[in-house]
């Protein structure tokens, strides 16, 4: 990389770029690589390093720090979040800077204890605590679950410099340091939000509200470009993407139906669920995009899954939909299951285990039938839909 970049007087970006990365955390595609941002903040008497970088990039971090100061002058290492892409160099760094105190939330300290099996100086800070660097003060803002329980923001008080950790980041390793120097990367910002932040919408709204009274001049996420113009833009986008949609009670029925039998059951469930004041949406999962399915999950007060059994299992497209449950901010945790099968019928039980594992309340036992549903099975499906609608209307 890269080298240090002074982003404000006495504040240097000393992180590293990883433009060749194609898959982040073994999970999320990164078409434009990423960066692991770390920042040196110098006061008159003390110096703080905000975050570190992935362990394999430690030497580059040290080179960048050395280009600004002797690393032995670092007094504090602020860990805004202890995921190894930011704390992975910490074990080596505390050896290189034995006088430095690691500053973090209590949760991060606990997690670090399970990552660094050696003693180090530690200071726990809470929401709104401050740290004096001599003519410059850091303020810590708790932002739990953005996206780990340990997360906090750090602000240079009175200067409006926000180190926001993963929040407002993008996996984007462009030329330069600032967002306004680069081509439009807004698609990467949204994809990053969808992959990493989306399950925590209520926490995002709480954290964003804490920033409302602060006049910001720089927004410095841990990944991707630093914002020095339109600094509120990524924050307001997070607010917009996280505000729940208004509207009445909604029930979504997701189903897959190789021979039309589970679809017939879905129609019966929908009839039963269509009580006054309830909007029911039937969604054949192979005819909807992933984005539409995830949006529908978030908008609905109850989710009902109709799954056939293929080879003694839930078919993969439905497993995928069940997996999305942990990638969204669920509005409700009321659920139901139904499905047609040929001769063994394990899928409904498996889906039930998944929903119970996600703390869903199931007001009616699952309804399953071999092959084509008889009238009494259709009546059971209607009863299932009705029971769920009644539960939704109680809330
Ligand atoms: Fe970029 Fe949650 O680590």
Short mmCIF file of N, CA, C and O and ligand atoms in Angstrom, two decimals, residues 24-25 34-36 81-87 146-148 150-151 165-167 171 192 196-197 222-223, ligand 1:
data_model
loop_
_atom_site.label_atom_id
_atom_site.label_comp_id
_atom_site.label_asym_id
_atom_site.label_seq_id
_atom_site.Cartn_x
_atom_site.Cartn_y
_atom_site.Cartn_z
N UNK A 24 -14.78 -11.43 1.49
CA UNK A 24 -14.51 -10.93 2.84
C UNK A 24 -15.06 -11.90 3.87
O UNK A 24 -16.21 -12.34 3.77
N UNK A 25 -14.24 -12.22 4.87
CA UNK A 25 -14.65 -13.14 5.95
C UNK A 25 -15.13 -14.49 5.40
O UNK A 25 -15.97 -15.14 6.03
N UNK A 34 -10.87 -4.36 -0.36
CA UNK A 34 -11.30 -3.58 0.80
C UNK A 34 -10.10 -2.85 1.38
O UNK A 34 -8.98 -2.95 0.85
N UNK A 35 -10.32 -2.11 2.44
CA UNK A 35 -9.24 -1.49 3.20
C UNK A 35 -9.47 -1.81 4.67
O UNK A 35 -10.60 -2.06 5.10
N UNK A 36 -8.38 -1.85 5.44
CA UNK A 36 -8.47 -1.96 6.89
C UNK A 36 -7.94 -0.62 7.41
O UNK A 36 -6.72 -0.38 7.40
N UNK A 81 -13.78 -2.15 17.99
CA UNK A 81 -14.49 -3.41 17.68
C UNK A 81 -13.41 -4.47 17.55
O UNK A 81 -12.35 -4.21 16.98
N UNK A 82 -13.66 -5.65 18.08
CA UNK A 82 -12.56 -6.62 18.21
C UNK A 82 -12.57 -7.71 17.14
O UNK A 82 -11.91 -8.74 17.31
N UNK A 83 -13.30 -7.52 16.05
CA UNK A 83 -13.22 -8.52 14.98
C UNK A 83 -11.81 -8.49 14.40
O UNK A 83 -11.20 -7.42 14.25
N UNK A 84 -11.25 -9.66 14.06
CA UNK A 84 -9.82 -9.71 13.72
C UNK A 84 -9.38 -8.88 12.52
O UNK A 84 -8.19 -8.60 12.40
N UNK A 85 -10.30 -8.47 11.65
CA UNK A 85 -9.83 -7.58 10.57
C UNK A 85 -9.40 -6.23 11.13
O UNK A 85 -8.70 -5.47 10.45
N UNK A 86 -9.78 -5.93 12.38
CA UNK A 86 -9.34 -4.68 13.02
C UNK A 86 -8.42 -4.90 14.21
O UNK A 86 -7.65 -4.02 14.55
N UNK A 87 -8.55 -6.05 14.84
CA UNK A 87 -7.74 -6.28 16.04
C UNK A 87 -6.66 -7.33 15.80
O UNK A 87 -5.90 -7.65 16.70
N UNK A 146 -23.40 -2.93 16.06
CA UNK A 146 -23.09 -2.41 14.72
C UNK A 146 -21.72 -2.93 14.32
O UNK A 146 -20.80 -2.17 14.12
N UNK A 147 -21.48 -4.12 14.20
CA UNK A 147 -22.43 -5.20 14.14
C UNK A 147 -22.15 -6.29 15.18
O UNK A 147 -22.74 -7.37 15.10
N UNK A 148 -21.23 -6.01 16.10
CA UNK A 148 -20.98 -6.94 17.21
C UNK A 148 -21.40 -6.26 18.51
O UNK A 148 -21.49 -5.01 18.55
N UNK A 150 -19.71 -5.53 20.91
CA UNK A 150 -18.63 -4.72 21.48
C UNK A 150 -18.45 -3.35 20.85
O UNK A 150 -17.68 -2.53 21.33
N UNK A 151 -19.17 -3.06 19.79
CA UNK A 151 -18.82 -1.91 18.94
C UNK A 151 -19.04 -0.56 19.63
O UNK A 151 -20.04 -0.35 20.31
N UNK A 165 -15.98 2.88 12.97
CA UNK A 165 -15.79 1.43 12.94
C UNK A 165 -16.42 0.86 11.65
O UNK A 165 -16.32 1.47 10.61
N UNK A 166 -17.08 -0.29 11.72
CA UNK A 166 -17.63 -0.87 10.50
C UNK A 166 -18.77 -0.04 9.91
O UNK A 166 -19.04 -0.12 8.70
N UNK A 167 -19.46 0.71 10.77
CA UNK A 167 -20.62 1.46 10.29
C UNK A 167 -20.20 2.47 9.22
O UNK A 167 -19.15 3.11 9.33
N UNK A 171 -16.67 -1.98 1.24
CA UNK A 171 -15.52 -2.76 0.80
C UNK A 171 -15.11 -2.20 -0.56
O UNK A 171 -15.62 -2.60 -1.61
N UNK A 192 -22.59 -3.64 1.31
CA UNK A 192 -21.95 -3.81 2.62
C UNK A 192 -22.99 -3.73 3.73
O UNK A 192 -23.03 -4.55 4.65
N UNK A 196 -23.79 -6.86 6.19
CA UNK A 196 -23.21 -6.79 7.53
C UNK A 196 -24.12 -6.11 8.55
O UNK A 196 -24.22 -6.55 9.69
N UNK A 197 -24.78 -5.06 8.16
CA UNK A 197 -25.50 -4.23 9.13
C UNK A 197 -27.00 -4.50 9.19
O UNK A 197 -27.65 -4.25 10.20
N UNK A 222 -14.08 2.04 9.16
CA UNK A 222 -12.94 1.11 9.20
C UNK A 222 -12.67 0.44 7.85
O UNK A 222 -11.65 -0.22 7.69
N UNK A 223 -13.63 0.55 6.95
CA UNK A 223 -13.43 -0.01 5.60
C UNK A 223 -13.80 1.04 4.57
O UNK A 223 -14.85 1.68 4.68
FE1 LIG B 1 -14.66 -4.97 9.77
FE2 LIG B 1 -16.71 -6.35 11.98
O1 LIG B 1 -15.14 -6.09 11.16
#
